[in-house]
CSV table of C-alpha atoms in Angstrom, one decimal:
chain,number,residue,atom,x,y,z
G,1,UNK,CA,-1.7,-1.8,-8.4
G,2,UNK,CA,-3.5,0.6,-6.0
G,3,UNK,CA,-2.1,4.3,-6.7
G,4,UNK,CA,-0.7,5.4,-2.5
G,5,UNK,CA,0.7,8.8,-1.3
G,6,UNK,CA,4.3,7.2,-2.1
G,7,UNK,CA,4.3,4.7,-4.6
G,8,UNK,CA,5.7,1.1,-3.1
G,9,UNK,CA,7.6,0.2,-6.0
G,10,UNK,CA,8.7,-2.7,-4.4
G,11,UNK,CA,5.6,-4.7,-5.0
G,12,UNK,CA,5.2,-3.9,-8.4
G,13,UNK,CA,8.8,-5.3,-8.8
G,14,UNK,CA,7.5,-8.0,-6.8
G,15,UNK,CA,4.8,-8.6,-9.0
G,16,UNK,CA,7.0,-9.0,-12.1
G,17,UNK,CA,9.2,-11.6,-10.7
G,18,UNK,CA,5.6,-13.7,-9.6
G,19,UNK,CA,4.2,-12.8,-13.1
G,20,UNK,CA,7.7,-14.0,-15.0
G,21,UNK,CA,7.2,-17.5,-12.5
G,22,UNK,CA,4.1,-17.8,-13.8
G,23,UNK,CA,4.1,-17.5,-17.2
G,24,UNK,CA,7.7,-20.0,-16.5
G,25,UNK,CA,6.0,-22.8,-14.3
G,26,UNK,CA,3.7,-23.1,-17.3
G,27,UNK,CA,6.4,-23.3,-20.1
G,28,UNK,CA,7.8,-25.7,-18.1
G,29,UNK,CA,4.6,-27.8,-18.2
G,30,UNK,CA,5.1,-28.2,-22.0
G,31,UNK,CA,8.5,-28.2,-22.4
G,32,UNK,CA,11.0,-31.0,-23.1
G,33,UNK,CA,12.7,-32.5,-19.4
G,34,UNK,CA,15.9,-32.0,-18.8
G,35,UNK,CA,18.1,-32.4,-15.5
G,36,UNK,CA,16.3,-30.8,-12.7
G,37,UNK,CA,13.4,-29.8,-14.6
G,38,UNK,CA,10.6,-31.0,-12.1
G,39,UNK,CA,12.7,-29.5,-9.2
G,40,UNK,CA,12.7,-25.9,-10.5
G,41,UNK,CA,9.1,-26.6,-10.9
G,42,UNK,CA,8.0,-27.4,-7.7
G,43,UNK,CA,10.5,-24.9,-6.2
G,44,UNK,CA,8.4,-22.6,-8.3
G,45,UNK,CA,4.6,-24.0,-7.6
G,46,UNK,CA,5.4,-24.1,-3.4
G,47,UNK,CA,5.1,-20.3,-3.5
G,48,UNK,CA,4.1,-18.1,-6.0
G,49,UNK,CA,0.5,-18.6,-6.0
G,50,UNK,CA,0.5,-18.1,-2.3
G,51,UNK,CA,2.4,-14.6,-2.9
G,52,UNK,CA,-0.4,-14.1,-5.4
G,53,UNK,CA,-2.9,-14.5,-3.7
G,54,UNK,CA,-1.5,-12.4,-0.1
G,55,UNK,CA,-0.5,-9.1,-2.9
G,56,UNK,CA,-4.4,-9.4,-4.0
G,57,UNK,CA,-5.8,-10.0,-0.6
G,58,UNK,CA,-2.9,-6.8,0.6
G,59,UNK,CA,-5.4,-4.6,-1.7
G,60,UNK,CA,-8.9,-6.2,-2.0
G,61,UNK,CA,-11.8,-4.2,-1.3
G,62,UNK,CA,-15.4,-5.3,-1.6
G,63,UNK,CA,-16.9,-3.9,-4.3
G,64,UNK,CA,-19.9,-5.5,-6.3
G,65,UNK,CA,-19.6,-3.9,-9.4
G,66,UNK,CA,-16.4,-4.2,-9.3
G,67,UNK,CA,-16.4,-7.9,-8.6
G,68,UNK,CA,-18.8,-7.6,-11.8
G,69,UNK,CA,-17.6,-5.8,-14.2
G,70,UNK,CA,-13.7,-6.3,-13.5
G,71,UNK,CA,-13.6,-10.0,-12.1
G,72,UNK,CA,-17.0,-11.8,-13.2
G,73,UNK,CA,-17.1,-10.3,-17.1
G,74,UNK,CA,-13.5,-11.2,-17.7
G,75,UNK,CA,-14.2,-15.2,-16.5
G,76,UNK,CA,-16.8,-15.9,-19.0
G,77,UNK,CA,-15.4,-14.2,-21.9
G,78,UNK,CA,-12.1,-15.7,-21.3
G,79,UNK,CA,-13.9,-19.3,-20.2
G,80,UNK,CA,-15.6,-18.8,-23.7
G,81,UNK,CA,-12.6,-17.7,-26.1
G,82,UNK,CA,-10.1,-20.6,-24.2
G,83,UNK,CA,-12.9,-23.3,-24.7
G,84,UNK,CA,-13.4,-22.6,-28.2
G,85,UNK,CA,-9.5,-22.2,-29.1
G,86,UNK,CA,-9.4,-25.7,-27.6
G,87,UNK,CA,-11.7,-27.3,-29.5
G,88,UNK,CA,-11.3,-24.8,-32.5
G,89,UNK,CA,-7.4,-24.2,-33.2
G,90,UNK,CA,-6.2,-27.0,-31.1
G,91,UNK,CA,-8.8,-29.6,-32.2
G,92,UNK,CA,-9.8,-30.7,-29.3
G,93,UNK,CA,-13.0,-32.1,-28.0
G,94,UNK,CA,-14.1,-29.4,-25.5
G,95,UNK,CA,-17.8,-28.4,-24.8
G,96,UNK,CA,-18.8,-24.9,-23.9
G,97,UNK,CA,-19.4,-24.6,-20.2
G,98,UNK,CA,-18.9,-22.1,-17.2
G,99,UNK,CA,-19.2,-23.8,-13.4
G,100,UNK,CA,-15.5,-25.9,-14.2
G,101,UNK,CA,-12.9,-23.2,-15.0
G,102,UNK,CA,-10.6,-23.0,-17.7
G,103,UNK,CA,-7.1,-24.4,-16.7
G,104,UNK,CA,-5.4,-20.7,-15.6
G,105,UNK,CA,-8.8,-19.3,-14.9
G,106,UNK,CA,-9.2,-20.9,-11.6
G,107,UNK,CA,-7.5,-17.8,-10.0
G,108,UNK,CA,-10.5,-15.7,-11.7
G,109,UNK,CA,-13.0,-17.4,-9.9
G,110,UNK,CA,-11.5,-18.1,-6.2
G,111,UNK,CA,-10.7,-14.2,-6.2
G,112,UNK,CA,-14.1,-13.4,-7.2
G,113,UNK,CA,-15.4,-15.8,-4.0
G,114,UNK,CA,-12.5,-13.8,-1.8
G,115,UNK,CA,-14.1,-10.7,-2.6
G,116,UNK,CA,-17.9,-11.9,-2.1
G,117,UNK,CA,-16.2,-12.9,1.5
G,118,UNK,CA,-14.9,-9.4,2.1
G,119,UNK,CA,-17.9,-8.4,4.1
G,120,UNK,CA,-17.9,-11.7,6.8
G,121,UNK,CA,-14.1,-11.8,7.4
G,122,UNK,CA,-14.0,-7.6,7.5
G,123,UNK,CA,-13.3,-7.2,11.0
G,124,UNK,CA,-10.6,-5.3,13.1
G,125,UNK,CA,-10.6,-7.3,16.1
G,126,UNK,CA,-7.3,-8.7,15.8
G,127,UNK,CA,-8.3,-11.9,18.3
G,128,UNK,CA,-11.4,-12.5,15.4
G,129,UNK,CA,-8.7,-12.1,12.6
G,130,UNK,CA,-6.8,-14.9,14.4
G,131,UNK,CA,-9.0,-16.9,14.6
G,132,UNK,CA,-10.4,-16.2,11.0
G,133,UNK,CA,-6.8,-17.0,9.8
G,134,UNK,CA,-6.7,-20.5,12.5
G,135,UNK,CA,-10.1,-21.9,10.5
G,136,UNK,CA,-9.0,-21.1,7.0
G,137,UNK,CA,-5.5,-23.3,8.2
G,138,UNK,CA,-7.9,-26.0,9.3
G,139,UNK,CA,-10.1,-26.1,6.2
G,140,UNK,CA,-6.5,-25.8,3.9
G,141,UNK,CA,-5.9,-29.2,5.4
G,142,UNK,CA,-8.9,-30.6,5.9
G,143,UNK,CA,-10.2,-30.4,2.2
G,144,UNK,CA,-7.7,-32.6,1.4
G,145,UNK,CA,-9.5,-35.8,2.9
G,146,UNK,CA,-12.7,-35.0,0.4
G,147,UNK,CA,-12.6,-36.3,-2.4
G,148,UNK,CA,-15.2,-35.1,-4.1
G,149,UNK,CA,-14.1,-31.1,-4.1
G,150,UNK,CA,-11.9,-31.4,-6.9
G,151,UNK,CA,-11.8,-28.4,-10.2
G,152,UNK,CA,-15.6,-27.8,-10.2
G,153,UNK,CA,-16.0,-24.6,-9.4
G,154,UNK,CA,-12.5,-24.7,-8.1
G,155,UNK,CA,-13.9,-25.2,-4.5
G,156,UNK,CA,-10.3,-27.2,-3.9
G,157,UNK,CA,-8.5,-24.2,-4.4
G,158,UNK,CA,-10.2,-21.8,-2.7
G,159,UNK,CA,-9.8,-23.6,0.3
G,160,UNK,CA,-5.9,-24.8,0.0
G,161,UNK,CA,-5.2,-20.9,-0.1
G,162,UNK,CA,-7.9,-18.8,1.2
G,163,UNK,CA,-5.1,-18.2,4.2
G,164,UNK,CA,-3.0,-16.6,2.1
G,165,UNK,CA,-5.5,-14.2,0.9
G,166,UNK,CA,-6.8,-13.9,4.3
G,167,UNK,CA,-3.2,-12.8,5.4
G,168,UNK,CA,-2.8,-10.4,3.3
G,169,UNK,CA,-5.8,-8.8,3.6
G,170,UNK,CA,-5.5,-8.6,7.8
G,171,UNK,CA,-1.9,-7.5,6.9
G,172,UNK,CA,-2.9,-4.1,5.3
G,173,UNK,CA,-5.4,-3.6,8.3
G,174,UNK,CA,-2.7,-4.1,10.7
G,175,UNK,CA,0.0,-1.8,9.6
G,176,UNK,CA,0.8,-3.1,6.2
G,177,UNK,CA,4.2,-4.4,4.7
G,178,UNK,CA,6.2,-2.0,6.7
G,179,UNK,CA,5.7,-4.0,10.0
G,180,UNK,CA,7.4,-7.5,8.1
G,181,UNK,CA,11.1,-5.6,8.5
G,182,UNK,CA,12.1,-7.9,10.7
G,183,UNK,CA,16.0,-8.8,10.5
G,184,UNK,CA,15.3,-11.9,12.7
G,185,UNK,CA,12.1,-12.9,10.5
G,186,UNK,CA,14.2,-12.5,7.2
G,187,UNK,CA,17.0,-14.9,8.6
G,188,UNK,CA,14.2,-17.6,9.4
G,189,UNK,CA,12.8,-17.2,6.5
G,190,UNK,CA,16.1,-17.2,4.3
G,191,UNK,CA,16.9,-20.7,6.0
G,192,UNK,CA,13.6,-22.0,5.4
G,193,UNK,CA,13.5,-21.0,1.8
G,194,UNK,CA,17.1,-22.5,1.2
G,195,UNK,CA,15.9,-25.7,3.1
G,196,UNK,CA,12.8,-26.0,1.4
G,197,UNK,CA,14.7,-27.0,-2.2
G,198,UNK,CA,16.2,-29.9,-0.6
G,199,UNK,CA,12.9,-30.8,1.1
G,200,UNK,CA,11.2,-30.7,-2.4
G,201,UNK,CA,14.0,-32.9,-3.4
G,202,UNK,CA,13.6,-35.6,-0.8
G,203,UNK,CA,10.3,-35.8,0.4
G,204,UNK,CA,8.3,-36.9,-2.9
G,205,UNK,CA,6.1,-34.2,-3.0
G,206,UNK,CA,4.0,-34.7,-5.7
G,207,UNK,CA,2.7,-32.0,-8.1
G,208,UNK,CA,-1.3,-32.5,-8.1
G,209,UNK,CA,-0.4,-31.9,-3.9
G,210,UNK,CA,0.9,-28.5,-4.8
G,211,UNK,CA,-2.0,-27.3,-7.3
G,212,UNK,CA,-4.2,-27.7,-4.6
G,213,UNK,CA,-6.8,-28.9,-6.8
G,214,UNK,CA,-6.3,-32.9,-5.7
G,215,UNK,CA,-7.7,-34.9,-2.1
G,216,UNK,CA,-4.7,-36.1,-0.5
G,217,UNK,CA,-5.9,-39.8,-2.0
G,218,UNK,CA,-5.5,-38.6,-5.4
G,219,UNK,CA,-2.5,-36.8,-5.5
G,220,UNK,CA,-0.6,-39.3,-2.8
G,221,UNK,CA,-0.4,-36.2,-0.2
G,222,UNK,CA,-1.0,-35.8,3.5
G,223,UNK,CA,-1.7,-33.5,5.8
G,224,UNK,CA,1.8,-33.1,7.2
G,225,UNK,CA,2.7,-32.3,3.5
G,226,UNK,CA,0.3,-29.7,2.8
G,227,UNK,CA,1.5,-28.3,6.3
G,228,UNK,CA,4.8,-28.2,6.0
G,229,UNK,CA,4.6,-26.7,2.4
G,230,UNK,CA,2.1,-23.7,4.0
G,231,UNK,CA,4.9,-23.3,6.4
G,232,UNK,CA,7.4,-23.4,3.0
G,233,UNK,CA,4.8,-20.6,1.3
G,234,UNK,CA,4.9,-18.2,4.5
G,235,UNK,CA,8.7,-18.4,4.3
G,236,UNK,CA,9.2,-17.1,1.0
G,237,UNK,CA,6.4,-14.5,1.1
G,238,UNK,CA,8.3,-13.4,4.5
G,239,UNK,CA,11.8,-13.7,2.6
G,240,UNK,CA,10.4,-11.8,-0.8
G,241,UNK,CA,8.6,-8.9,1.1
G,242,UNK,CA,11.5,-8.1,2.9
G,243,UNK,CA,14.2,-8.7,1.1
G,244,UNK,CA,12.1,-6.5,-1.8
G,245,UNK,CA,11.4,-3.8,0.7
G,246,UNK,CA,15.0,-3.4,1.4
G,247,UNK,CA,16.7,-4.1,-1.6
G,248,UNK,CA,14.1,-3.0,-4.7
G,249,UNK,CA,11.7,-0.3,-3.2
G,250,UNK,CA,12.5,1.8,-6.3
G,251,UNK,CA,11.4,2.1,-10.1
G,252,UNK,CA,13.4,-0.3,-12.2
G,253,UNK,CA,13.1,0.3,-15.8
G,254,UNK,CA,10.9,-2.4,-18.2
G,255,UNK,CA,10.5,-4.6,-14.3
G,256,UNK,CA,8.7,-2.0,-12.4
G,257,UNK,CA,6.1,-1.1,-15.8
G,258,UNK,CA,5.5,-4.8,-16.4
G,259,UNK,CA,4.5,-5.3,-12.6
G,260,UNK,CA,2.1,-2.5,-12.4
G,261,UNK,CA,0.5,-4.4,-15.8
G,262,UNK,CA,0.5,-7.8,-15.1
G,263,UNK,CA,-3.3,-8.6,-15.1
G,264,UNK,CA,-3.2,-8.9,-19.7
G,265,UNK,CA,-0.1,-11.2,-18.8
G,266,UNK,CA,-1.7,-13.2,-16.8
G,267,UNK,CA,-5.3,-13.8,-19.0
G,268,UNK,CA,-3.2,-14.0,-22.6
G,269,UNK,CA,-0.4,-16.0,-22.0
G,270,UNK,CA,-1.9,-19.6,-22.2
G,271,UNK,CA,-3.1,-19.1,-25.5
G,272,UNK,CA,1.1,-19.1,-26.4
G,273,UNK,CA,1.6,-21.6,-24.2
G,274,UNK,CA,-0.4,-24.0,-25.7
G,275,UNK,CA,0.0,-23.0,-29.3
G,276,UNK,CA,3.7,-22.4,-29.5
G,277,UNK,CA,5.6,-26.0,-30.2
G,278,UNK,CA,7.9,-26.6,-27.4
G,279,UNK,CA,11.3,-26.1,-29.4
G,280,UNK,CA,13.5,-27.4,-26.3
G,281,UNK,CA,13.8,-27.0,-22.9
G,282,UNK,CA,15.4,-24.3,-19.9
G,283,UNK,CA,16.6,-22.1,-22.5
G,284,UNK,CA,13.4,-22.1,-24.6
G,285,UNK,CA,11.2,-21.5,-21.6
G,286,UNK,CA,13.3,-18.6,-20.3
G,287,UNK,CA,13.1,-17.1,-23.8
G,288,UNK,CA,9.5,-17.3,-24.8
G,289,UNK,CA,8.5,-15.9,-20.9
G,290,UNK,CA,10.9,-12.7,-21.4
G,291,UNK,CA,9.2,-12.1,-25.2
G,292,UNK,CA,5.7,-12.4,-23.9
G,293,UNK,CA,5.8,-10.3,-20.7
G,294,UNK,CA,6.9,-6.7,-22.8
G,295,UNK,CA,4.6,-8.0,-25.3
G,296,UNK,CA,1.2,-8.0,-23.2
G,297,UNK,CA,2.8,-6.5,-20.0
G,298,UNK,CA,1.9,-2.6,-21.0
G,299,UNK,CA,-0.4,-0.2,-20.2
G,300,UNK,CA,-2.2,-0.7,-23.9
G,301,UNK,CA,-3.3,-4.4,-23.1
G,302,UNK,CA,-3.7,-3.2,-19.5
G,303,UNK,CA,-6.4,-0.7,-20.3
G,304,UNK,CA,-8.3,-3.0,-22.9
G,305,UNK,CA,-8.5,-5.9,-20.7
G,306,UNK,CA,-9.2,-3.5,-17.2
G,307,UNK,CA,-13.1,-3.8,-18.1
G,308,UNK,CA,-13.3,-1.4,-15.5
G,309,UNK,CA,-16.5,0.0,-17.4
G,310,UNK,CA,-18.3,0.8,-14.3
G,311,UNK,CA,-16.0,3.8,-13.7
């Protein structure tokens, strides 16, 4: 998290709660079902990627060696050491290779592509930031009609939610966060988010339509689905910002320290997710997320896995 006059502890707080969701989704994945287990899932996947992706567009800067040394580095060491655990500790047939990324490792390689897009989309004409936000909308529903953008490369993905990074990075050139407090906004929002669980619920939304990572064909989406859960995803960034501005804009112990360090988290976590035997279900989940955010959420793991070697 970018160092400012006065620390905005909110989004490190913010960060934690996305961090604990992901790190929770994927328990989930491997866990035993139980009643409402594929709900809490989806309610999960419909948003915090998307609030991801806006936090890392809110501070991206183009940098190539940073993009190097920081972004590009970290994907093939952690492409190599996840491709050989597979086929090493988990036995399983998996071949050494770099242009399909590693299940988690997909958000390595669209940010890296965000950045490299820095200089095109770097504008501060706000009619040319519309309109750069309209045509990443249009190409998030488009790319759903081709089938053959799929994982490789994760060229899906970057499409499905380059607006969201697009959003957040216009939002820092407009004002930043402090222009979202908005009492009207957070009362759509709020309504949206509470509809959206029973939306999930009822309209058979399908989880390969929520990876992004699937053509409407495979996944049994449309493009009114993908629309209306991008309209879902801008709620509950709107609802989280806010309500985070307002409510948790201070430093909260063991929350606000795991935010500002969620980056180990985020690379280290699979290899326990898919080594540790899924004992049993909500309980089990909850309990192996809150032991393995202290344990690689600090500024030890922070500072070996930076590579920021080009400082």
């Amino acid at each position: 998290m970018v160092e400012q006059m006065k620390r905005q502890y909110y989004l490190d707080n913010l960060r934690f709660l996305l961090i604990f969701l992901v790190v929770f989704a994927h328990f989930l994945e491997v866990c035993p079902d139980f009643f409402g287990r594929n709900l809490l899932y989806q309610v999960i996947y419909s948003f915090h990627m998307p609030a991801f992706l806006f936090l890392f567009g809110y501070f991206a800067k183009f940098s190539p060696k940073r993009i190097f040394f920081r972004w590009c580095i970290p994907y093939v060491i952690f492409q190599t050491i996840y491709l050989l655990f597979e086929r090493c500790v988990l036995g399983w047939n998996t071949g050494l290779q770099y242009t399909t990324p590693y299940w988690i490792l997909w958000y390595l390689l669209v940010c890296i592509f965000y950045q490299l897009l820095i200089p095109l989309c770097n504008t501060e004409n706000k009619l040319r930031q519309t309109l750069a936000v309209i045509f990443s909308i249009i190409l998030a529903l488009a790319v759903g009609f081709v089938d053959k953008i799929g994982y490789p490369l994760s060229l899906s993905r970057f499409f499905v939610f380059l607006p969201w990074f697009l959003l957040g990075f216009y939002c820092k050139k407009n004002g930043g966060m402090e222009k979202l407090k908005n009492k009207k906004v957070f009362a759509i929002s709020a309504v949206i988010v509470v509809s959206s669980v029973l939306f999930l619920h009822y309209a058979n939304v399908s989880n390969g339509l929520l990876y992004g990572s699937y053509s409407y064909a495979k996944c049994g989406g449309a493009l009114w689905l993908r629309a209306a859960l991008m309209l879902i995803s801008l709620a509950w960034i709107a609802f989280l910002l806010i309500g985070f501005q307002k409510c948790f804009n201070r430093k909260i112990p063991f929350i606000t320290n795991i935010g500002q360090n969620t980056w180990p988290i985020f690379l280290l976590h699979g290899f326990l997710v898919k080594a540790l035997p899924a004992f049993g279900g909500l309980w089990w989940a909850l309990l192996a997320t809150i032991v393995i955010l202290p344990l690689f959420g600090n500024r030890v793991f922070q500072k070996i896995l930076s590579f920021d070697w080009h400082k």
